[in-house]
């Protein structure tokens, strides 16, 4: 039986995926990619899952690419094929996270470096333990941010901060990351999973389809002008307006009862 490099647990409608290579700070091997992507896909395909939490085992969240993994970078003639690694592993991972039908929360329990930081920042909401940190480690080994980092960083914190973080590779403490607008919330270390699960449970009770559509609309609108964004809103709102969740939300409001959302 293969080693569980991603631990999977359910908390009601919340699916928790825990990266599980703690001795290597949960850095990515080809084998771990081979378990994480299917685990995300399974969560996407399971109608009972209404929110996903991604976290790490031990003291780290994820230290990015495992720089020792021989299965990752060997290209033709033994030369590193880093582009191939991105195509095979990090691009599908980033696209899968960003297109999940339910909200995805990163519960960052410790250091998130390189592609580990990109994985966290690509999630919808990032809740970090106060002792956690974020490092754009790429520049220190002669690479650029990947796993969506070049797209995410300037959108989250603007060009000046994005370049500052990416060029220096300096460690950013969780509180600094919050102050910069990089992440959503910082909590005491001991409260991290409770806080992440509470947030995920709240979101799980909300209209999943609208939440996923909100992510997509905000991402898409970044590339549009004002009129284009208004067109997009009309189109997407039109689709949601024909769904059962909108009818349920309005009916529940008018009846002064709690709504029960089912669309996904
Ligand atoms: O093919 C490709 O490369 C393409 C993909 C690129 C995407 C990327 O993610 S590039 C960026 C890769 N990541 C890094 O460069 C980060 C390297 N790690 C660090 O800089 C430090 O470990 C941290 C700042 C993250 C944490 O430092 P610290 O002092 O808290 O822990 P440590 O002692 O350095 O690490 C603990 C152990 O984890 C240690 O092993 P040991 O000595 O106890 O046996 C260390 O070697 C291991 N570890 C940490 N990060 C990695 C790693 N092993 C392999 N790969 C790692 N990335």
PDB file of N, CA and C and ligand atoms in Angstrom, residues 23-25 27 59 63-68 72-73 82 85-86 90 111 113-116 135 137-138 141 143 146, ligand 1:
ATOM      1  N   UNK A  23       8.593  15.602   8.068  1.00  0.00           N
ATOM      2  CA  UNK A  23      10.053  15.693   8.258  1.00  0.00           C
ATOM      3  C   UNK A  23      10.700  16.563   7.185  1.00  0.00           C
ATOM      4  N   UNK A  24      10.039  16.716   6.040  1.00  0.00           N
ATOM      5  CA  UNK A  24      10.553  17.568   4.948  1.00  0.00           C
ATOM      6  C   UNK A  24       9.667  18.802   4.788  1.00  0.00           C
ATOM      7  N   UNK A  25       9.019  19.187   5.871  1.00  0.00           N
ATOM      8  CA  UNK A  25       8.114  20.355   5.879  1.00  0.00           C
ATOM      9  C   UNK A  25       7.082  20.266   4.757  1.00  0.00           C
ATOM     10  N   UNK A  27       7.207  19.308   1.798  1.00  0.00           N
ATOM     11  CA  UNK A  27       7.586  19.746   0.438  1.00  0.00           C
ATOM     12  C   UNK A  27       7.059  18.725  -0.575  1.00  0.00           C
ATOM     13  N   UNK A  59       5.264  20.883  11.767  1.00  0.00           N
ATOM     14  CA  UNK A  59       5.530  22.308  12.026  1.00  0.00           C
ATOM     15  C   UNK A  59       5.517  23.183  10.780  1.00  0.00           C
ATOM     16  N   UNK A  63       6.949  23.445   2.159  1.00  0.00           N
ATOM     17  CA  UNK A  63       8.195  24.142   1.773  1.00  0.00           C
ATOM     18  C   UNK A  63       8.413  24.139   0.268  1.00  0.00           C
ATOM     19  N   UNK A  64       7.323  24.001  -0.498  1.00  0.00           N
ATOM     20  CA  UNK A  64       7.453  24.053  -1.962  1.00  0.00           C
ATOM     21  C   UNK A  64       8.006  22.756  -2.517  1.00  0.00           C
ATOM     22  N   UNK A  65       8.652  22.876  -3.628  1.00  0.00           N
ATOM     23  CA  UNK A  65       9.232  21.711  -4.297  1.00  0.00           C
ATOM     24  C   UNK A  65      10.264  21.012  -3.404  1.00  0.00           C
ATOM     25  N   UNK A  66      10.187  19.695  -3.292  1.00  0.00           N
ATOM     26  CA  UNK A  66      11.239  18.942  -2.614  1.00  0.00           C
ATOM     27  C   UNK A  66      12.466  18.959  -3.497  1.00  0.00           C
ATOM     28  N   UNK A  67      13.495  19.659  -3.029  1.00  0.00           N
ATOM     29  CA  UNK A  67      14.676  19.854  -3.870  1.00  0.00           C
ATOM     30  C   UNK A  67      15.542  18.606  -3.941  1.00  0.00           C
ATOM     31  N   UNK A  68      15.126  17.559  -3.216  1.00  0.00           N
ATOM     32  CA  UNK A  68      15.831  16.269  -3.260  1.00  0.00           C
ATOM     33  C   UNK A  68      15.122  15.241  -4.116  1.00  0.00           C
ATOM     34  N   UNK A  72      11.328  14.420  -9.879  1.00  0.00           N
ATOM     35  CA  UNK A  72      10.699  15.643 -10.339  1.00  0.00           C
ATOM     36  C   UNK A  72      11.354  16.250 -11.579  1.00  0.00           C
ATOM     37  N   UNK A  73      12.631  16.510 -11.514  1.00  0.00           N
ATOM     38  CA  UNK A  73      13.168  17.455 -12.485  1.00  0.00           C
ATOM     39  C   UNK A  73      14.009  16.847 -13.603  1.00  0.00           C
ATOM     40  N   UNK A  82      12.554  21.835 -15.379  1.00  0.00           N
ATOM     41  CA  UNK A  82      11.674  22.477 -14.403  1.00  0.00           C
ATOM     42  C   UNK A  82      10.347  22.874 -15.062  1.00  0.00           C
ATOM     43  N   UNK A  85       8.087  20.021 -15.039  1.00  0.00           N
ATOM     44  CA  UNK A  85       7.516  19.789 -13.706  1.00  0.00           C
ATOM     45  C   UNK A  85       6.315  20.713 -13.478  1.00  0.00           C
ATOM     46  N   UNK A  86       6.484  21.953 -13.917  1.00  0.00           N
ATOM     47  CA  UNK A  86       5.373  22.914 -13.765  1.00  0.00           C
ATOM     48  C   UNK A  86       4.172  22.430 -14.576  1.00  0.00           C
ATOM     49  N   UNK A  90       2.444  21.489 -11.150  1.00  0.00           N
ATOM     50  CA  UNK A  90       1.996  22.704 -10.466  1.00  0.00           C
ATOM     51  C   UNK A  90       0.867  23.411 -11.198  1.00  0.00           C
ATOM     52  N   UNK A 111       5.604  27.288   8.192  1.00  0.00           N
ATOM     53  CA  UNK A 111       6.188  27.977   7.040  1.00  0.00           C
ATOM     54  C   UNK A 111       5.548  27.503   5.715  1.00  0.00           C
ATOM     55  N   UNK A 113       6.570  28.038   1.891  1.00  0.00           N
ATOM     56  CA  UNK A 113       7.669  28.570   1.075  1.00  0.00           C
ATOM     57  C   UNK A 113       7.536  28.131  -0.375  1.00  0.00           C
ATOM     58  N   UNK A 114       8.020  28.949  -1.286  1.00  0.00           N
ATOM     59  CA  UNK A 114       7.999  28.600  -2.700  1.00  0.00           C
ATOM     60  C   UNK A 114       6.592  28.241  -3.149  1.00  0.00           C
ATOM     61  N   UNK A 115       6.488  27.108  -3.860  1.00  0.00           N
ATOM     62  CA  UNK A 115       5.182  26.697  -4.348  1.00  0.00           C
ATOM     63  C   UNK A 115       4.211  26.394  -3.213  1.00  0.00           C
ATOM     64  N   UNK A 116       4.747  26.158  -2.012  1.00  0.00           N
ATOM     65  CA  UNK A 116       3.869  25.978  -0.844  1.00  0.00           C
ATOM     66  C   UNK A 116       3.148  27.271  -0.517  1.00  0.00           C
ATOM     67  N   UNK A 135       7.284  32.629   2.500  1.00  0.00           N
ATOM     68  CA  UNK A 135       8.585  32.943   1.891  1.00  0.00           C
ATOM     69  C   UNK A 135       8.511  32.683   0.391  1.00  0.00           C
ATOM     70  N   UNK A 137      10.542  31.749  -1.847  1.00  0.00           N
ATOM     71  CA  UNK A 137      11.900  31.195  -1.819  1.00  0.00           C
ATOM     72  C   UNK A 137      12.535  31.056  -3.200  1.00  0.00           C
ATOM     73  N   UNK A 138      11.751  31.261  -4.236  1.00  0.00           N
ATOM     74  CA  UNK A 138      12.201  30.951  -5.606  1.00  0.00           C
ATOM     75  C   UNK A 138      13.484  31.684  -5.991  1.00  0.00           C
ATOM     76  N   UNK A 141      16.945  30.302  -5.340  1.00  0.00           N
ATOM     77  CA  UNK A 141      17.492  29.169  -6.104  1.00  0.00           C
ATOM     78  C   UNK A 141      17.417  29.440  -7.608  1.00  0.00           C
ATOM     79  N   UNK A 143      14.956  30.878  -9.522  1.00  0.00           N
ATOM     80  CA  UNK A 143      13.687  30.684 -10.241  1.00  0.00           C
ATOM     81  C   UNK A 143      12.765  31.874 -10.015  1.00  0.00           C
ATOM     82  N   UNK A 146       6.162  30.409  -8.985  1.00  0.00           N
ATOM     83  CA  UNK A 146       5.351  29.551  -9.859  1.00  0.00           C
ATOM     84  C   UNK A 146       4.143  29.043  -9.093  1.00  0.00           C
TER      85      UNK A 146
HETATM   86  O1  LIG B   1      11.407  21.294 -10.330  1.00  0.00           O
HETATM   87  C1  LIG B   1      11.286  22.353  -9.682  1.00  0.00           C
HETATM   88  O2  LIG B   1      12.076  22.678  -8.792  1.00  0.00           O
HETATM   89  C2  LIG B   1      10.133  23.264  -9.998  1.00  0.00           C
HETATM   90  C3  LIG B   1       9.318  23.717  -8.889  1.00  0.00           C
HETATM   91  C4  LIG B   1       9.606  24.778  -8.124  1.00  0.00           C
HETATM   92  C5  LIG B   1       8.698  25.237  -7.074  1.00  0.00           C
HETATM   93  C6  LIG B   1       9.322  25.630  -5.794  1.00  0.00           C
HETATM   94  O3  LIG B   1       8.658  25.491  -4.796  1.00  0.00           O
HETATM   95  S1  LIG B   1      10.882  26.262  -5.793  1.00  0.00           S
HETATM   96  C7  LIG B   1      11.163  26.557  -4.034  1.00  0.00           C
HETATM   97  C8  LIG B   1      11.573  25.324  -3.297  1.00  0.00           C
HETATM   98  N1  LIG B   1      11.609  25.535  -1.868  1.00  0.00           N
HETATM   99  C9  LIG B   1      12.613  26.116  -1.254  1.00  0.00           C
HETATM  100  O4  LIG B   1      13.577  26.571  -1.849  1.00  0.00           O
HETATM  101  C10 LIG B   1      12.528  26.183   0.257  1.00  0.00           C
HETATM  102  C11 LIG B   1      13.671  25.403   0.866  1.00  0.00           C
HETATM  103  N2  LIG B   1      13.543  25.344   2.316  1.00  0.00           N
HETATM  104  C12 LIG B   1      13.919  26.352   3.098  1.00  0.00           C
HETATM  105  O5  LIG B   1      14.377  27.388   2.680  1.00  0.00           O
HETATM  106  C13 LIG B   1      13.785  26.122   4.576  1.00  0.00           C
HETATM  107  O6  LIG B   1      13.681  24.749   4.824  1.00  0.00           O
HETATM  108  C14 LIG B   1      12.533  26.834   5.178  1.00  0.00           C
HETATM  109  C15 LIG B   1      12.793  28.338   5.197  1.00  0.00           C
HETATM  110  C16 LIG B   1      11.270  26.517   4.412  1.00  0.00           C
HETATM  111  C17 LIG B   1      12.353  26.360   6.641  1.00  0.00           C
HETATM  112  O7  LIG B   1      13.549  26.525   7.346  1.00  0.00           O
HETATM  113  P1  LIG B   1      13.736  25.822   8.779  1.00  0.00           P
HETATM  114  O8  LIG B   1      15.048  26.292   9.313  1.00  0.00           O
HETATM  115  O9  LIG B   1      12.529  26.067   9.589  1.00  0.00           O
HETATM  116  O10 LIG B   1      13.752  24.253   8.486  1.00  0.00           O
HETATM  117  P2  LIG B   1      14.936  23.397   7.802  1.00  0.00           P
HETATM  118  O11 LIG B   1      15.821  22.898   8.874  1.00  0.00           O
HETATM  119  O12 LIG B   1      15.553  24.151   6.695  1.00  0.00           O
HETATM  120  O13 LIG B   1      14.082  22.199   7.175  1.00  0.00           O
HETATM  121  C18 LIG B   1      13.646  21.108   7.946  1.00  0.00           C
HETATM  122  C19 LIG B   1      13.879  19.866   7.123  1.00  0.00           C
HETATM  123  O14 LIG B   1      13.060  19.960   5.949  1.00  0.00           O
HETATM  124  C20 LIG B   1      15.307  19.743   6.637  1.00  0.00           C
HETATM  125  O15 LIG B   1      15.632  18.385   6.546  1.00  0.00           O
HETATM  126  P3  LIG B   1      16.673  17.713   7.593  1.00  0.00           P
HETATM  127  O16 LIG B   1      17.953  18.492   7.513  1.00  0.00           O
HETATM  128  O17 LIG B   1      16.004  17.859   8.940  1.00  0.00           O
HETATM  129  O18 LIG B   1      16.802  16.303   7.129  1.00  0.00           O
HETATM  130  C21 LIG B   1      15.240  20.326   5.248  1.00  0.00           C
HETATM  131  O19 LIG B   1      16.250  19.857   4.388  1.00  0.00           O
HETATM  132  C22 LIG B   1      13.874  19.835   4.800  1.00  0.00           C
HETATM  133  N3  LIG B   1      13.349  20.701   3.726  1.00  0.00           N
HETATM  134  C23 LIG B   1      12.852  21.923   3.869  1.00  0.00           C
HETATM  135  N4  LIG B   1      12.485  22.390   2.671  1.00  0.00           N
HETATM  136  C24 LIG B   1      12.775  21.436   1.786  1.00  0.00           C
HETATM  137  C25 LIG B   1      13.334  20.346   2.458  1.00  0.00           C
HETATM  138  N5  LIG B   1      13.710  19.244   1.820  1.00  0.00           N
HETATM  139  C26 LIG B   1      13.552  19.203   0.480  1.00  0.00           C
HETATM  140  N6  LIG B   1      13.024  20.224  -0.231  1.00  0.00           N
HETATM  141  C27 LIG B   1      12.631  21.339   0.389  1.00  0.00           C
HETATM  142  N7  LIG B   1      12.070  22.333  -0.332  1.00  0.00           N
END
